[in-house]
Short mmCIF file of C-alpha atoms and ligand atoms in Angstrom, two decimals:
data_model
loop_
_atom_site.label_atom_id
_atom_site.label_comp_id
_atom_site.label_asym_id
_atom_site.label_seq_id
_atom_site.Cartn_x
_atom_site.Cartn_y
_atom_site.Cartn_z
CA MET A 1 0.57 23.43 1.09
CA ASP A 2 -1.19 22.42 4.17
CA LEU A 3 -2.79 19.05 3.52
CA GLY A 4 -5.49 19.71 6.21
CA ILE A 5 -5.10 16.37 8.03
CA LYS A 6 -3.49 17.44 11.22
CA GLY A 7 -4.92 15.53 14.23
CA LYS A 8 -6.61 12.89 12.06
CA THR A 9 -6.02 9.22 12.72
CA ALA A 10 -4.50 7.14 10.07
CA LEU A 11 -4.11 3.35 9.82
CA VAL A 12 -1.12 2.44 7.58
CA LEU A 13 -0.55 -1.25 6.75
CA GLY A 14 2.54 -2.88 5.48
CA ALA A 15 4.32 -0.25 7.35
CA SER A 16 7.41 -1.82 8.76
CA GLN A 17 9.46 -1.03 5.67
CA GLY A 18 9.43 0.36 2.17
CA ILE A 19 6.40 2.31 0.84
CA GLY A 20 4.23 1.66 3.87
CA ALA A 21 6.79 2.95 6.27
CA GLY A 22 7.43 6.01 3.92
CA ILE A 23 3.62 6.84 3.87
CA ALA A 24 3.44 6.53 7.78
CA ARG A 25 6.39 9.02 7.92
CA ALA A 26 4.71 11.41 5.40
CA LEU A 27 1.36 11.33 7.30
CA ALA A 28 2.97 11.79 10.65
CA ALA A 29 4.94 14.76 9.28
CA GLU A 30 1.51 16.22 8.37
CA GLY A 31 0.42 15.90 12.07
CA CYS A 32 -1.66 12.67 11.70
CA ASN A 33 -1.69 10.15 14.58
CA VAL A 34 -0.59 6.89 13.09
CA ILE A 35 -1.31 3.22 13.68
CA VAL A 36 1.25 1.17 11.88
CA GLY A 37 0.62 -2.52 11.09
CA ALA A 38 2.63 -5.33 9.66
CA ARG A 39 3.95 -8.64 11.03
CA ARG A 40 7.23 -7.62 12.53
CA GLU A 41 6.32 -5.84 15.86
CA ASP A 42 9.95 -5.05 16.76
CA VAL A 43 10.55 -3.12 13.60
CA LEU A 44 7.18 -1.28 13.95
CA ALA A 45 8.12 -0.35 17.48
CA GLU A 46 11.18 1.46 16.23
CA LEU A 47 9.09 3.29 13.72
CA VAL A 48 6.58 4.29 16.26
CA ALA A 49 9.33 5.77 18.54
CA GLU A 50 10.70 7.65 15.58
CA LEU A 51 7.26 9.10 14.56
CA LYS A 52 6.48 10.16 18.09
CA SER A 53 9.87 11.89 18.72
CA LYS A 54 10.15 13.56 15.28
CA ASN A 55 6.58 14.73 14.83
CA GLY A 56 5.12 14.80 18.28
CA VAL A 57 2.11 12.78 17.25
CA GLU A 58 0.51 9.73 18.77
CA ALA A 59 1.62 6.45 17.25
CA GLU A 60 0.93 2.76 17.79
CA ALA A 61 2.24 -0.54 16.40
CA TYR A 62 -0.05 -3.42 15.70
CA SER A 63 1.21 -6.85 14.60
CA ILE A 64 -0.96 -8.30 11.91
CA ASP A 65 -0.51 -10.96 9.34
CA MET A 66 -2.83 -10.19 6.45
CA THR A 67 -2.96 -13.79 5.29
CA ASP A 68 -4.59 -14.81 8.66
CA LYS A 69 -8.40 -14.25 8.40
CA ALA A 70 -9.01 -14.49 12.07
CA ALA A 71 -6.31 -11.97 12.93
CA VAL A 72 -7.75 -9.60 10.43
CA ALA A 73 -11.19 -9.99 11.93
CA ALA A 74 -9.71 -9.24 15.34
CA MET A 75 -8.07 -6.06 13.88
CA CYS A 76 -11.44 -5.06 12.31
CA GLU A 77 -12.85 -4.94 15.81
CA LYS A 78 -10.11 -2.56 16.77
CA ILE A 79 -10.82 -0.39 13.77
CA GLN A 80 -14.65 -0.28 14.55
CA GLY A 81 -13.83 0.31 18.29
CA GLU A 82 -10.97 2.22 19.60
CA TRP A 83 -9.22 3.38 16.48
CA GLN A 84 -11.90 4.48 14.04
CA PRO A 85 -9.34 5.79 11.48
CA GLU A 86 -10.29 8.66 9.16
CA ILE A 87 -7.50 7.61 6.79
CA LEU A 88 -6.67 4.07 5.63
CA LEU A 89 -3.66 2.96 3.55
CA ASN A 90 -3.94 -0.68 2.52
CA ASN A 91 -0.65 -2.45 1.73
CA ALA A 92 1.15 -5.74 2.21
CA GLY A 93 3.84 -7.87 0.57
CA GLY A 94 3.62 -8.95 -3.04
CA PRO A 95 2.83 -12.68 -3.84
CA PRO A 96 5.67 -14.99 -5.08
CA GLY A 97 6.45 -14.99 -8.76
CA GLY A 98 6.45 -17.82 -11.38
CA ASN A 99 4.24 -18.99 -14.16
CA ILE A 100 0.45 -18.72 -14.12
CA ILE A 101 -0.11 -22.39 -14.83
CA GLY A 102 0.18 -24.67 -11.89
CA VAL A 103 0.18 -22.11 -8.98
CA ASP A 104 -0.53 -23.97 -5.73
CA ASP A 105 -3.97 -23.44 -4.18
CA GLU A 106 -2.15 -22.33 -0.90
CA ILE A 107 -0.51 -19.44 -2.78
CA TRP A 108 -3.72 -18.38 -4.49
CA GLU A 109 -5.57 -18.50 -1.17
CA ALA A 110 -2.96 -16.73 0.91
CA SER A 111 -2.53 -14.01 -1.83
CA LEU A 112 -6.36 -13.58 -2.20
CA GLN A 113 -6.74 -13.35 1.49
CA ALA A 114 -3.79 -10.82 2.10
CA LEU A 115 -4.36 -8.55 -0.95
CA LEU A 116 -8.07 -8.77 -1.62
CA MET A 117 -10.38 -10.20 1.18
CA SER A 118 -8.40 -8.56 3.99
CA VAL A 119 -8.53 -5.23 2.14
CA ILE A 120 -12.24 -5.57 1.65
CA ARG A 121 -12.89 -6.39 5.34
CA ILE A 122 -10.61 -3.76 6.69
CA SER A 123 -12.06 -1.16 4.46
CA GLU A 124 -15.58 -2.02 5.37
CA ALA A 125 -14.67 -1.85 9.05
CA ALA A 126 -13.12 1.53 8.59
CA LEU A 127 -16.12 2.81 6.54
CA GLU A 128 -18.55 2.63 9.47
CA ALA A 129 -17.07 5.64 11.25
CA MET A 130 -16.10 7.41 8.00
CA ILE A 131 -19.74 7.43 6.99
CA GLU A 132 -20.80 8.68 10.33
CA ARG A 133 -18.27 11.46 10.10
CA GLN A 134 -18.99 12.07 6.41
CA TRP A 135 -15.30 12.11 5.71
CA GLY A 136 -12.69 9.51 4.93
CA ARG A 137 -9.81 8.44 2.68
CA ILE A 138 -9.04 4.90 1.56
CA LEU A 139 -5.98 4.19 -0.66
CA THR A 140 -4.69 0.77 -1.69
CA VAL A 141 -1.23 0.11 -3.15
CA THR A 142 -1.29 -2.09 -6.19
CA SER A 143 1.22 -2.73 -9.03
CA SER A 144 1.73 -1.75 -12.70
CA GLY A 145 0.56 -5.39 -13.37
CA VAL A 146 -3.07 -4.22 -13.11
CA ILE A 147 -2.63 -2.14 -16.34
CA ALA A 148 -0.11 -4.28 -18.19
CA PRO A 149 0.15 -7.80 -16.65
CA ILE A 150 3.70 -8.64 -15.69
CA PRO A 151 4.43 -12.18 -16.91
CA THR A 152 6.62 -13.10 -14.00
CA ILE A 153 4.15 -12.25 -11.15
CA PRO A 154 0.79 -13.57 -12.44
CA VAL A 155 -0.73 -14.03 -8.98
CA SER A 156 -0.07 -10.30 -8.25
CA ASN A 157 -1.64 -9.36 -11.63
CA VAL A 158 -4.81 -11.27 -10.94
CA VAL A 159 -5.43 -10.56 -7.28
CA ARG A 160 -4.63 -6.87 -7.56
CA SER A 161 -6.98 -6.32 -10.53
CA GLY A 162 -9.64 -7.49 -8.12
CA ILE A 163 -8.82 -4.73 -5.81
CA VAL A 164 -8.83 -2.10 -8.54
CA SER A 165 -12.35 -3.20 -9.45
CA TYR A 166 -13.47 -3.22 -5.72
CA SER A 167 -12.05 0.20 -5.15
CA LYS A 168 -13.78 1.80 -8.20
CA THR A 169 -17.09 0.08 -7.31
CA LEU A 170 -16.81 1.16 -3.55
CA ALA A 171 -15.79 4.73 -4.61
CA ASN A 172 -19.04 5.32 -6.42
CA GLU A 173 -21.04 4.00 -3.49
CA VAL A 174 -19.40 6.18 -0.79
CA ALA A 175 -18.56 9.40 -2.68
CA LYS A 176 -21.78 10.97 -1.36
CA HIS A 177 -20.39 10.60 2.19
CA GLY A 178 -17.24 12.63 1.49
CA ILE A 179 -15.14 9.47 1.34
CA THR A 180 -12.63 8.92 -1.49
CA VAL A 181 -11.36 5.45 -2.52
CA ASN A 182 -8.31 5.24 -4.83
CA THR A 183 -5.53 2.79 -5.77
CA ILE A 184 -1.87 3.80 -6.18
CA ILE A 185 0.43 2.11 -8.55
CA PRO A 186 4.26 1.93 -7.94
CA GLY A 187 6.57 1.48 -10.98
CA ARG A 188 9.96 0.64 -9.58
CA ILE A 189 10.43 2.24 -6.18
CA ASP A 190 13.66 1.96 -4.34
CA THR A 191 12.73 -0.18 -1.36
CA GLU A 192 14.21 -3.12 0.36
CA ARG A 193 12.03 -5.31 -1.93
CA THR A 194 13.60 -3.68 -5.05
CA VAL A 195 17.13 -4.14 -3.63
CA ASN A 196 16.46 -7.82 -3.02
CA MET A 197 14.94 -8.29 -6.47
CA ASP A 198 18.03 -6.75 -8.04
CA LYS A 199 20.30 -8.99 -5.96
CA PHE A 200 18.25 -12.06 -7.13
CA ALA A 201 18.50 -10.99 -10.84
CA SER A 202 22.16 -10.33 -10.40
CA GLU A 203 22.78 -13.92 -9.13
CA LYS A 204 20.41 -15.40 -11.83
CA GLN A 205 22.03 -13.53 -14.69
CA GLY A 206 25.59 -13.63 -13.52
CA ILE A 207 26.10 -9.89 -13.68
CA SER A 208 26.75 -7.21 -11.00
CA VAL A 209 23.86 -5.51 -9.10
CA GLU A 210 24.94 -2.28 -10.74
CA ASP A 211 24.52 -3.79 -14.21
CA VAL A 212 21.05 -5.10 -13.24
CA GLN A 213 20.15 -1.62 -12.06
CA LYS A 214 21.51 0.04 -15.23
CA LYS A 215 19.38 -2.45 -17.31
CA SER A 216 16.19 -1.57 -15.26
CA TRP A 217 16.83 2.14 -15.34
CA ALA A 218 17.16 1.92 -19.16
CA GLN A 219 13.39 0.75 -19.27
CA ILE A 220 12.29 3.82 -17.22
CA PRO A 221 11.76 7.11 -19.07
CA ALA A 222 12.93 8.96 -15.96
CA GLY A 223 16.19 6.82 -15.97
CA ARG A 224 16.05 5.78 -12.33
CA TYR A 225 13.99 4.25 -9.65
CA GLY A 226 11.56 6.41 -7.75
CA SER A 227 12.36 7.20 -4.14
CA VAL A 228 10.00 6.17 -1.29
CA GLU A 229 9.65 9.85 -0.42
CA GLU A 230 8.49 10.63 -3.99
CA PHE A 231 5.82 7.86 -3.81
CA ALA A 232 4.80 8.76 -0.21
CA ASP A 233 4.36 12.50 -1.00
CA VAL A 234 1.73 11.61 -3.62
CA ALA A 235 0.07 9.08 -1.39
CA ALA A 236 -0.18 11.62 1.51
CA PHE A 237 -1.75 14.17 -0.86
CA LEU A 238 -4.37 11.57 -1.92
CA LEU A 239 -5.10 10.72 1.63
CA SER A 240 -5.47 14.45 2.48
CA ALA A 241 -8.25 16.97 2.61
CA ARG A 242 -6.84 18.56 -0.52
CA ALA A 243 -7.63 15.48 -2.69
CA SER A 244 -11.36 15.78 -1.97
CA TYR A 245 -12.45 15.41 -5.66
CA VAL A 246 -10.11 12.44 -6.64
CA THR A 247 -11.97 9.23 -6.32
CA GLY A 248 -12.32 5.92 -8.13
CA SER A 249 -8.92 6.56 -9.59
CA GLN A 250 -5.71 4.70 -10.27
CA ILE A 251 -2.71 6.96 -9.76
CA ARG A 252 0.68 5.90 -11.22
CA ILE A 253 3.91 6.81 -9.56
CA ASP A 254 6.17 5.15 -12.14
CA GLY A 255 8.55 7.79 -13.81
CA GLY A 256 6.73 7.03 -17.05
CA THR A 257 7.39 3.21 -16.99
CA ILE A 258 4.02 2.03 -17.83
CA LYS A 259 3.75 2.03 -21.64
CA ASN A 260 0.03 2.15 -21.96
CA VAL A 261 -1.87 5.50 -21.72
N1 NAP B 1 8.72 -1.25 -4.63
C1 NAP B 1 8.26 -1.45 -5.83
O1 NAP B 1 8.89 -1.05 -6.78
C2 NAP B 1 6.93 -2.09 -6.20
C3 NAP B 1 6.53 -2.22 -7.43
C4 NAP B 1 5.30 -2.83 -7.75
C5 NAP B 1 4.46 -3.22 -6.69
N2 NAP B 1 4.94 -3.16 -5.33
C6 NAP B 1 4.06 -3.59 -4.23
O2 NAP B 1 3.84 -2.51 -3.38
C7 NAP B 1 3.82 -3.09 -2.06
C8 NAP B 1 4.77 -2.41 -1.19
O3 NAP B 1 6.08 -2.44 -1.78
P1 NAP B 1 7.46 -2.36 -0.98
O4 NAP B 1 8.62 -2.25 -2.00
O5 NAP B 1 7.35 -1.36 0.08
O6 NAP B 1 7.46 -3.78 -0.35
P2 NAP B 1 8.34 -4.47 0.91
O7 NAP B 1 9.55 -3.73 1.00
O8 NAP B 1 8.28 -5.90 0.61
O9 NAP B 1 7.34 -4.12 2.15
C9 NAP B 1 6.23 -4.90 2.28
C10 NAP B 1 5.58 -4.54 3.63
O10 NAP B 1 4.39 -5.41 3.81
C11 NAP B 1 4.51 -6.09 5.04
N3 NAP B 1 3.91 -7.40 4.82
C12 NAP B 1 4.42 -8.37 3.98
N4 NAP B 1 3.62 -9.53 4.10
C13 NAP B 1 2.64 -9.18 5.08
C14 NAP B 1 1.55 -9.96 5.57
N5 NAP B 1 1.29 -11.19 5.21
N6 NAP B 1 0.81 -9.35 6.54
C15 NAP B 1 1.00 -8.01 6.90
N7 NAP B 1 2.02 -7.27 6.44
C16 NAP B 1 2.88 -7.90 5.46
C17 NAP B 1 6.00 -6.12 5.27
O11 NAP B 1 6.24 -6.17 6.71
P3 NAP B 1 6.41 -7.50 7.52
O12 NAP B 1 7.38 -8.40 6.91
O13 NAP B 1 6.93 -7.01 8.95
O14 NAP B 1 5.08 -8.07 7.59
C18 NAP B 1 6.47 -4.77 4.78
O15 NAP B 1 6.18 -3.79 5.70
C19 NAP B 1 4.02 -4.67 -2.12
O16 NAP B 1 2.87 -5.36 -2.30
C20 NAP B 1 4.76 -4.75 -3.57
O17 NAP B 1 4.56 -6.02 -4.18
C21 NAP B 1 6.07 -2.49 -5.04
#
Protein backbone atom coordinates (compact mmCIF):
# COMPACT_ATOMS: atom_id res chain seq x y z
CA MET A 1 0.00 0.00 0.00
CA ASP A 2 1.35 3.42 -0.94
CA LEU A 3 0.86 5.61 2.13
CA GLY A 4 0.77 8.74 -0.02
CA ILE A 5 3.28 10.80 1.98
CA LYS A 6 6.31 10.78 -0.33
CA GLY A 7 8.02 14.18 -0.27
CA LYS A 8 6.18 15.41 2.82
CA THR A 9 8.15 16.89 5.72
CA ALA A 10 7.92 15.10 9.07
CA LEU A 11 9.15 16.30 12.45
CA VAL A 12 9.78 13.30 14.70
CA LEU A 13 10.63 13.95 18.37
CA GLY A 14 12.21 11.62 20.89
CA ALA A 15 13.90 10.17 17.83
CA SER A 16 17.41 9.29 19.00
CA GLN A 17 16.38 5.74 19.97
CA GLY A 18 13.47 3.35 20.49
CA ILE A 19 9.99 4.12 19.26
CA GLY A 20 10.83 7.60 17.93
CA ALA A 21 13.81 6.38 15.90
CA GLY A 22 11.67 3.54 14.54
CA ILE A 23 8.96 5.95 13.39
CA ALA A 24 11.57 8.22 11.75
CA ARG A 25 12.89 5.17 9.85
CA ALA A 26 9.38 4.11 8.79
CA LEU A 27 8.50 7.60 7.52
CA ALA A 28 11.81 7.96 5.66
CA ALA A 29 11.17 4.58 4.05
CA GLU A 30 7.89 6.05 2.75
CA GLY A 31 9.84 8.93 1.19
CA CYS A 32 9.26 11.61 3.82
CA ASN A 33 11.95 14.20 4.49
CA VAL A 34 12.56 13.93 8.22
CA ILE A 35 13.71 16.28 10.97
CA VAL A 36 14.65 14.24 14.03
CA GLY A 37 14.76 15.80 17.51
CA ALA A 38 16.02 14.70 20.93
CA ARG A 39 18.78 15.82 23.32
CA ARG A 40 21.72 13.74 21.98
CA GLU A 41 22.84 15.40 18.78
CA ASP A 42 25.64 12.89 18.07
CA VAL A 43 23.20 9.97 18.07
CA LEU A 44 20.74 11.90 15.92
CA ALA A 45 23.54 12.71 13.45
CA GLU A 46 24.12 8.97 12.93
CA LEU A 47 20.41 8.42 12.31
CA VAL A 48 20.33 11.31 9.83
CA ALA A 49 23.24 9.81 7.89
CA GLU A 50 21.45 6.43 7.81
CA LEU A 51 18.11 7.89 6.66
CA LYS A 52 19.76 9.88 3.88
CA SER A 53 21.87 7.01 2.54
CA LYS A 54 19.19 4.31 2.85
CA ASN A 55 16.20 6.26 1.60
CA GLY A 56 17.58 9.14 -0.43
CA VAL A 57 15.50 11.63 1.55
CA GLU A 58 16.47 14.89 3.19
CA ALA A 59 17.11 14.60 6.91
CA GLU A 60 18.20 16.97 9.66
CA ALA A 61 19.04 16.61 13.35
CA TYR A 62 17.86 19.10 15.94
CA SER A 63 18.98 19.00 19.55
CA ILE A 64 16.08 19.79 21.88
CA ASP A 65 15.39 19.28 25.57
CA MET A 66 11.62 19.17 25.89
CA THR A 67 11.82 20.16 29.56
CA ASP A 68 13.35 23.52 28.52
CA LYS A 69 10.56 26.01 27.79
CA ALA A 70 12.85 28.54 26.07
CA ALA A 71 14.43 25.86 23.86
CA VAL A 72 10.98 24.63 22.84
CA ALA A 73 9.95 28.21 22.00
CA ALA A 74 13.06 28.52 19.79
CA MET A 75 12.17 25.24 18.06
CA CYS A 76 8.62 26.49 17.49
CA GLU A 77 10.09 29.39 15.48
CA LYS A 78 11.86 26.87 13.24
CA ILE A 79 8.57 24.94 12.89
CA GLN A 80 6.67 28.08 11.86
CA GLY A 81 9.52 29.29 9.66
CA GLU A 82 11.83 27.04 7.67
CA TRP A 83 10.42 23.58 8.51
CA GLN A 84 6.60 23.83 8.33
CA PRO A 85 6.16 20.06 8.80
CA GLU A 86 3.03 18.40 7.43
CA ILE A 87 3.56 15.48 9.82
CA LEU A 88 4.33 15.77 13.55
CA LEU A 89 5.18 12.93 15.92
CA ASN A 90 5.32 14.05 19.55
CA ASN A 91 7.43 11.86 21.82
CA ALA A 92 9.95 12.16 24.69
CA GLY A 93 11.17 10.12 27.64
CA GLY A 94 8.88 8.87 30.41
CA PRO A 95 8.83 10.55 33.86
CA PRO A 96 10.50 8.79 36.82
CA GLY A 97 8.52 6.18 38.77
CA GLY A 98 7.49 6.02 42.44
CA ASN A 99 4.43 6.68 44.57
CA ILE A 100 2.01 9.49 43.78
CA ILE A 101 2.16 11.02 47.27
CA GLY A 102 5.15 13.29 47.77
CA VAL A 103 6.36 13.72 44.18
CA ASP A 104 8.72 16.73 44.09
CA ASP A 105 7.51 19.90 42.39
CA GLU A 106 10.55 19.76 40.09
CA ILE A 107 9.46 16.36 38.75
CA TRP A 108 5.86 17.48 38.23
CA GLU A 109 7.00 20.67 36.51
CA ALA A 110 9.61 19.01 34.26
CA SER A 111 7.16 16.26 33.27
CA LEU A 112 4.30 18.68 32.62
CA GLN A 113 6.65 20.80 30.55
CA ALA A 114 8.16 17.94 28.51
CA LEU A 115 5.05 15.81 27.94
CA LEU A 116 2.18 18.32 27.99
CA MET A 117 3.09 22.01 27.58
CA SER A 118 5.79 21.37 24.97
CA VAL A 119 3.45 19.15 22.98
CA ILE A 120 0.77 21.85 23.06
CA ARG A 121 3.16 24.59 21.91
CA ILE A 122 4.84 22.44 19.24
CA SER A 123 1.48 21.24 17.90
CA GLU A 124 0.15 24.81 17.75
CA ALA A 125 3.26 25.97 15.93
CA ALA A 126 2.90 23.18 13.37
CA LEU A 127 -0.82 23.80 12.93
CA GLU A 128 -0.33 27.20 11.30
CA ALA A 129 1.06 25.78 8.04
CA MET A 130 -1.14 22.67 8.27
CA ILE A 131 -4.27 24.84 8.32
CA GLU A 132 -2.95 26.89 5.41
CA ARG A 133 -2.32 23.69 3.40
CA GLN A 134 -5.56 22.08 4.63
CA TRP A 135 -3.59 18.90 5.42
CA GLY A 136 -1.75 17.70 8.49
CA ARG A 137 -1.08 14.78 10.81
CA ILE A 138 -0.33 15.02 14.53
CA LEU A 139 0.32 11.90 16.60
CA THR A 140 1.52 11.74 20.22
CA VAL A 141 3.00 8.71 21.97
CA THR A 142 1.38 8.09 25.38
CA SER A 143 1.19 5.01 27.63
CA SER A 144 -1.31 2.36 28.68
CA GLY A 145 -1.50 4.27 32.00
CA VAL A 146 -3.96 6.69 30.36
CA ILE A 147 -6.51 3.84 30.18
CA ALA A 148 -5.58 1.84 33.28
CA PRO A 149 -3.31 3.92 35.58
CA ILE A 150 -0.03 2.09 36.30
CA PRO A 151 0.66 2.35 40.08
CA THR A 152 4.45 2.59 39.66
CA ILE A 153 4.46 5.54 37.23
CA PRO A 154 1.86 7.99 38.61
CA VAL A 155 3.34 11.14 37.04
CA SER A 156 3.16 9.53 33.60
CA ASN A 157 -0.49 8.53 34.22
CA VAL A 158 -1.50 12.08 35.15
CA VAL A 159 0.46 14.06 32.59
CA ARG A 160 -0.26 11.80 29.64
CA SER A 161 -3.99 11.77 30.44
CA GLY A 162 -3.81 15.53 29.85
CA ILE A 163 -2.43 14.99 26.38
CA VAL A 164 -5.21 12.53 25.51
CA SER A 165 -7.79 15.15 26.43
CA TYR A 166 -5.87 17.87 24.58
CA SER A 167 -5.58 15.73 21.44
CA LYS A 168 -9.27 14.83 21.38
CA THR A 169 -10.32 18.45 21.89
CA LEU A 170 -7.90 19.69 19.23
CA ALA A 171 -8.94 16.93 16.82
CA ASN A 172 -12.52 18.20 16.83
CA GLU A 173 -11.40 21.77 16.17
CA VAL A 174 -9.11 21.05 13.21
CA ALA A 175 -10.83 18.11 11.47
CA LYS A 176 -12.49 20.53 9.04
CA HIS A 177 -9.01 21.52 7.80
CA GLY A 178 -8.01 17.98 6.79
CA ILE A 179 -5.86 17.61 9.91
CA THR A 180 -5.97 14.51 12.10
CA VAL A 181 -4.86 14.42 15.74
CA ASN A 182 -4.44 11.08 17.50
CA THR A 183 -2.56 9.41 20.33
CA ILE A 184 -0.81 6.05 20.18
CA ILE A 185 -0.37 3.72 23.14
CA PRO A 186 2.61 1.37 23.49
CA GLY A 187 2.03 -1.75 25.59
CA ARG A 188 5.53 -3.21 26.11
CA ILE A 189 7.68 -2.45 23.09
CA ASP A 190 11.19 -3.88 22.88
CA THR A 191 13.27 -0.69 23.13
CA GLU A 192 16.37 0.37 25.10
CA ARG A 193 14.00 1.62 27.79
CA THR A 194 12.37 -1.80 28.15
CA VAL A 195 15.78 -3.52 28.26
CA ASN A 196 16.86 -1.16 31.06
CA MET A 197 13.62 -1.64 32.99
CA ASP A 198 14.05 -5.43 32.81
CA LYS A 199 17.66 -5.14 34.04
CA PHE A 200 16.47 -2.97 36.93
CA ALA A 201 13.72 -5.47 37.83
CA SER A 202 16.22 -8.33 37.62
CA GLU A 203 18.52 -6.64 40.16
CA LYS A 204 15.61 -5.67 42.41
CA GLN A 205 14.01 -9.12 42.40
CA GLY A 206 17.27 -11.10 42.39
CA ILE A 207 16.28 -13.12 39.32
CA SER A 208 17.75 -13.29 35.82
CA VAL A 209 16.74 -10.87 33.07
CA GLU A 210 15.37 -13.85 31.13
CA ASP A 211 13.10 -14.75 34.06
CA VAL A 212 11.92 -11.12 34.33
CA GLN A 213 11.06 -11.22 30.63
CA LYS A 214 9.22 -14.53 30.97
CA LYS A 215 7.13 -13.05 33.81
CA SER A 216 6.36 -9.96 31.68
CA TRP A 217 5.50 -11.97 28.59
CA ALA A 218 3.08 -14.09 30.66
CA GLN A 219 1.01 -10.90 31.23
CA ILE A 220 0.76 -10.23 27.48
CA PRO A 221 -1.83 -12.18 25.46
CA ALA A 222 0.55 -12.15 22.45
CA GLY A 223 3.17 -13.75 24.74
CA ARG A 224 6.00 -11.36 23.82
CA TYR A 225 7.03 -7.72 23.63
CA GLY A 226 6.14 -5.81 20.47
CA SER A 227 8.94 -4.83 18.12
CA VAL A 228 9.74 -1.22 17.31
CA GLU A 229 8.93 -2.01 13.67
CA GLU A 230 5.45 -3.30 14.57
CA PHE A 231 4.79 -0.07 16.48
CA ALA A 232 6.30 2.18 13.81
CA ASP A 233 4.29 0.60 10.97
CA VAL A 234 1.01 1.53 12.66
CA ALA A 235 2.29 5.01 13.53
CA ALA A 236 3.39 5.60 9.92
CA PHE A 237 -0.07 4.56 8.72
CA LEU A 238 -1.76 6.95 11.17
CA LEU A 239 0.54 9.71 9.94
CA SER A 240 -0.21 8.94 6.31
CA ALA A 241 -2.68 10.11 3.67
CA ARG A 242 -4.45 6.74 3.99
CA ALA A 243 -5.57 7.41 7.59
CA SER A 244 -7.56 10.52 6.64
CA TYR A 245 -10.73 9.51 8.56
CA VAL A 246 -9.01 8.50 11.82
CA THR A 247 -8.97 11.38 14.28
CA GLY A 248 -9.50 12.02 17.99
CA SER A 249 -8.61 8.39 18.64
CA GLN A 250 -6.32 6.47 20.95
CA ILE A 251 -4.72 3.55 19.12
CA ARG A 252 -3.28 0.67 21.16
CA ILE A 253 -0.25 -1.29 20.03
CA ASP A 254 -0.10 -3.66 22.96
CA GLY A 255 -0.51 -7.29 21.87
CA GLY A 256 -3.71 -7.32 23.93
CA THR A 257 -2.04 -6.23 27.18
CA ILE A 258 -4.56 -3.60 28.30
CA LYS A 259 -7.35 -5.45 30.08
CA ASN A 260 -10.10 -2.85 29.59
CA VAL A 261 -12.08 -2.72 26.33
N1 LIG B 1 8.74 1.09 25.19
C1 LIG B 1 7.63 0.83 25.86
O1 LIG B 1 7.28 -0.32 26.05
C2 LIG B 1 6.77 1.96 26.38
C3 LIG B 1 5.61 1.64 27.10
C4 LIG B 1 4.80 2.66 27.57
C5 LIG B 1 5.16 3.98 27.33
N2 LIG B 1 6.32 4.26 26.64
C6 LIG B 1 6.66 5.66 26.42
O2 LIG B 1 6.85 5.89 25.04
C7 LIG B 1 7.89 6.83 24.86
C8 LIG B 1 8.94 6.23 23.93
O3 LIG B 1 9.34 4.99 24.46
P1 LIG B 1 10.79 4.37 24.20
O4 LIG B 1 10.77 3.01 24.77
O5 LIG B 1 11.18 4.56 22.78
O6 LIG B 1 11.65 5.33 25.14
P2 LIG B 1 13.22 5.58 25.19
O7 LIG B 1 13.96 4.43 24.62
O8 LIG B 1 13.49 5.99 26.59
O9 LIG B 1 13.43 6.83 24.22
C9 LIG B 1 12.98 8.10 24.60
C10 LIG B 1 13.39 9.10 23.53
O10 LIG B 1 13.03 10.40 24.00
C11 LIG B 1 14.19 11.24 24.05
N3 LIG B 1 14.08 12.11 25.22
C12 LIG B 1 14.08 11.75 26.52
N4 LIG B 1 13.97 12.83 27.30
C13 LIG B 1 13.91 13.90 26.47
C14 LIG B 1 13.82 15.30 26.68
N5 LIG B 1 13.78 15.83 27.90
N6 LIG B 1 13.78 16.11 25.60
C15 LIG B 1 13.83 15.59 24.34
N7 LIG B 1 13.92 14.28 24.08
C16 LIG B 1 13.96 13.44 25.14
C17 LIG B 1 15.38 10.28 24.13
O11 LIG B 1 16.54 10.81 23.54
P3 LIG B 1 17.66 11.72 24.27
O12 LIG B 1 18.09 10.96 25.48
O13 LIG B 1 18.70 11.83 23.20
O14 LIG B 1 17.00 13.02 24.56
C18 LIG B 1 14.88 9.13 23.27
O15 LIG B 1 15.12 9.40 21.91
C19 LIG B 1 8.43 7.18 26.26
O16 LIG B 1 7.83 8.35 26.70
C20 LIG B 1 7.97 6.01 27.09
O17 LIG B 1 7.81 6.38 28.45
C21 LIG B 1 7.11 3.29 26.15
